[in-house]
Amino acid sequence: MIKKRYADRCDWDRIKQRHYVQEQVENEVFQGQVTLLQLIEVASPLDVKYGDETIQIADAGYVWIQQFPSDAHYAVTSMFDASGQLVQTYIDICLRTGMENGRVYWDDLFLDLIALPSGEVLLVDADELEVAREQGIISEAEYALAWVEAKQLGGS
């Protein structure tokens, strides 16, 4: 079964206190949901390692702005540190996005892209996508969709 993820991250125990807002946007530039998640208090910071580089993506004072374009197969999370500097942009490839009980969600297709402030774009979690296909969690069509979407967005 594909994992449903929620923009408010209420199921993420790391976040002890948050401020969250979401808005439906309909204009000539963007159509879809946009959310803002402010991490006010966290149990512990979150660092991720990409090659030789370690980046902190979650700590008190961090802000995540998430975009869920209508009729798209991806969701974009731009993560900013407490001083307002962009630390990374994370693109989740997904089957769909939507609203459920007033909460913005996406059905995660495992494959992700990460754009770093340096301009480098990383394709990650291809191994998780392979396992999901092998275990029947996703169909062959969903597997193919994930790869097509990732390549269109700049992943190799």
CSV table of C-alpha atoms in Angstrom, one decimal:
chain,number,residue,atom,x,y,z
A,1,MET,CA,0.0,0.0,0.0
A,2,ILE,CA,1.3,3.4,-0.9
A,3,LYS,CA,2.1,5.6,2.1
A,4,LYS,CA,-0.1,8.7,2.5
A,5,ARG,CA,1.8,11.6,3.9
A,6,TYR,CA,0.4,14.8,5.3
A,7,ALA,CA,1.7,18.3,4.9
A,8,ASP,CA,1.1,19.3,8.6
A,9,ARG,CA,3.5,16.5,9.7
A,10,CYS,CA,1.3,15.9,12.8
A,11,ASP,CA,2.6,12.3,12.9
A,12,TRP,CA,6.2,13.4,13.1
A,13,ASP,CA,7.2,13.1,16.8
A,14,ARG,CA,10.4,15.2,16.2
A,15,ILE,CA,8.2,18.3,16.0
A,16,LYS,CA,7.1,19.2,19.6
A,17,GLN,CA,5.5,22.6,18.7
A,18,ARG,CA,4.5,23.9,15.3
A,19,HIS,CA,2.7,26.6,13.5
A,20,TYR,CA,0.9,25.5,10.3
A,21,VAL,CA,-1.2,27.2,7.7
A,22,GLN,CA,-2.5,26.1,4.3
A,23,GLU,CA,-4.1,28.0,1.5
A,24,GLN,CA,-5.7,27.1,-1.9
A,25,VAL,CA,-4.0,29.2,-4.5
A,26,GLU,CA,-5.6,29.8,-7.9
A,27,ASN,CA,-3.9,32.3,-10.2
A,28,GLU,CA,-2.1,32.5,-13.6
A,29,VAL,CA,1.2,31.2,-12.0
A,30,PHE,CA,0.1,28.5,-9.7
A,31,GLN,CA,-3.0,26.3,-9.0
A,32,GLY,CA,-3.0,24.1,-5.9
A,33,GLN,CA,-2.3,24.0,-2.2
A,34,VAL,CA,0.5,25.9,-0.6
A,35,THR,CA,1.4,25.3,3.1
A,36,LEU,CA,3.7,26.8,5.6
A,37,LEU,CA,5.1,24.7,8.5
A,38,GLN,CA,7.1,26.6,11.1
A,39,LEU,CA,9.1,24.3,13.5
A,40,ILE,CA,8.9,26.1,16.8
A,41,GLU,CA,10.3,23.4,19.0
A,42,VAL,CA,11.9,20.1,18.0
A,43,ALA,CA,12.9,17.1,20.0
A,44,SER,CA,16.3,17.1,18.2
A,45,PRO,CA,17.6,18.7,15.0
A,46,LEU,CA,17.7,16.6,11.8
A,47,ASP,CA,20.8,16.4,9.7
A,48,VAL,CA,21.1,14.6,6.4
A,49,LYS,CA,24.2,13.5,4.6
A,50,TYR,CA,24.7,13.8,0.8
A,51,GLY,CA,28.1,12.4,-0.1
A,52,ASP,CA,30.6,14.3,2.0
A,53,GLU,CA,28.1,17.1,2.8
A,54,THR,CA,25.9,17.2,5.9
A,55,ILE,CA,22.9,19.6,5.9
A,56,GLN,CA,20.6,20.4,8.7
A,57,ILE,CA,17.0,20.3,7.4
A,58,ALA,CA,15.0,20.6,10.7
A,59,ASP,CA,15.5,22.5,13.9
A,60,ALA,CA,13.7,25.1,16.0
A,61,GLY,CA,13.0,28.2,13.9
A,62,TYR,CA,13.1,26.4,10.6
A,63,VAL,CA,10.3,27.0,8.0
A,64,TRP,CA,9.1,24.6,5.4
A,65,ILE,CA,7.1,26.0,2.5
A,66,GLN,CA,5.3,23.2,0.6
A,67,GLN,CA,3.6,23.4,-2.8
A,68,PHE,CA,1.1,20.9,-4.1
A,69,PRO,CA,0.3,21.7,-7.7
A,70,SER,CA,-3.1,20.6,-8.8
A,71,ASP,CA,-3.0,17.6,-11.3
A,72,ALA,CA,0.7,17.1,-10.8
A,73,HIS,CA,2.6,14.0,-9.7
A,74,TYR,CA,5.0,15.8,-7.3
A,75,ALA,CA,5.1,18.0,-4.2
A,76,VAL,CA,7.8,20.5,-3.5
A,77,THR,CA,9.1,21.3,0.0
A,78,SER,CA,11.5,24.3,0.3
A,79,MET,CA,13.3,24.2,3.7
A,80,PHE,CA,14.7,27.3,5.3
A,81,ASP,CA,16.9,27.6,8.4
A,82,ALA,CA,16.2,30.0,11.3
A,83,SER,CA,17.9,32.8,9.5
A,84,GLY,CA,15.8,32.4,6.4
A,85,GLN,CA,18.4,30.8,4.2
A,86,LEU,CA,17.3,28.0,1.8
A,87,VAL,CA,18.9,24.7,2.9
A,88,GLN,CA,17.3,22.5,0.3
A,89,THR,CA,14.3,21.9,-1.9
A,90,TYR,CA,12.9,18.4,-1.7
A,91,ILE,CA,10.6,17.1,-4.4
A,92,ASP,CA,8.5,14.1,-3.6
A,93,ILE,CA,7.3,12.1,-6.6
A,94,CYS,CA,3.7,11.1,-5.9
A,95,LEU,CA,0.7,9.4,-7.4
A,96,ARG,CA,-1.6,12.2,-6.4
A,97,THR,CA,-2.1,15.1,-4.0
A,98,GLY,CA,-5.3,16.1,-2.4
A,99,MET,CA,-7.3,17.0,0.7
A,100,GLU,CA,-8.6,14.6,3.3
A,101,ASN,CA,-10.4,15.8,6.4
A,102,GLY,CA,-9.1,19.3,5.8
A,103,ARG,CA,-5.5,18.1,5.6
A,104,VAL,CA,-3.3,18.3,2.5
A,105,TYR,CA,-1.7,15.0,1.6
A,106,TRP,CA,0.3,13.2,-1.1
A,107,ASP,CA,0.5,9.5,-2.0
A,108,ASP,CA,4.2,8.9,-2.0
A,109,LEU,CA,5.8,7.0,-4.9
A,110,PHE,CA,9.1,6.7,-3.0
A,111,LEU,CA,11.4,8.4,-5.6
A,112,ASP,CA,12.6,11.9,-4.7
A,113,LEU,CA,14.7,14.7,-6.0
A,114,ILE,CA,16.7,17.1,-3.9
A,115,ALA,CA,17.9,20.5,-5.2
A,116,LEU,CA,20.7,22.0,-3.2
A,117,PRO,CA,21.4,25.7,-3.0
A,118,SER,CA,24.6,25.0,-5.0
A,119,GLY,CA,22.4,24.0,-8.0
A,120,GLU,CA,23.2,20.3,-7.6
A,121,VAL,CA,20.2,18.0,-8.1
A,122,LEU,CA,20.2,14.6,-6.5
A,123,LEU,CA,18.0,11.6,-7.3
A,124,VAL,CA,17.3,9.6,-4.1
A,125,ASP,CA,15.4,6.6,-2.9
A,126,ALA,CA,15.5,4.7,-6.2
A,127,ASP,CA,16.2,1.6,-4.1
A,128,GLU,CA,13.0,2.2,-2.2
A,129,LEU,CA,11.1,2.5,-5.4
A,130,GLU,CA,12.6,-0.8,-6.7
A,131,VAL,CA,11.7,-2.6,-3.4
A,132,ALA,CA,8.1,-1.2,-3.6
A,133,ARG,CA,7.7,-2.6,-7.1
A,134,GLU,CA,9.2,-6.0,-6.2
A,135,GLN,CA,6.9,-6.3,-3.1
A,136,GLY,CA,3.8,-5.2,-5.0
A,137,ILE,CA,3.3,-2.0,-3.0
A,138,ILE,CA,3.1,-0.1,-6.3
A,139,SER,CA,2.1,-1.3,-9.8
A,140,GLU,CA,4.3,-1.4,-12.9
A,141,ALA,CA,2.3,1.7,-14.1
A,142,GLU,CA,3.0,3.6,-10.9
A,143,TYR,CA,6.7,2.6,-11.1
A,144,ALA,CA,6.9,3.9,-14.7
A,145,LEU,CA,5.1,7.1,-13.7
A,146,ALA,CA,7.6,7.8,-10.9
A,147,TRP,CA,10.5,7.5,-13.3
A,148,VAL,CA,8.9,9.6,-16.1
A,149,GLU,CA,8.0,12.3,-13.6
A,150,ALA,CA,11.5,12.3,-12.0
A,151,LYS,CA,13.2,12.6,-15.4
A,152,GLN,CA,10.9,15.4,-16.5
A,153,LEU,CA,11.8,17.3,-13.3
A,154,GLY,CA,15.5,16.9,-13.9
A,155,GLY,CA,16.4,13.7,-12.2
A,156,SER,CA,18.7,11.3,-14.1
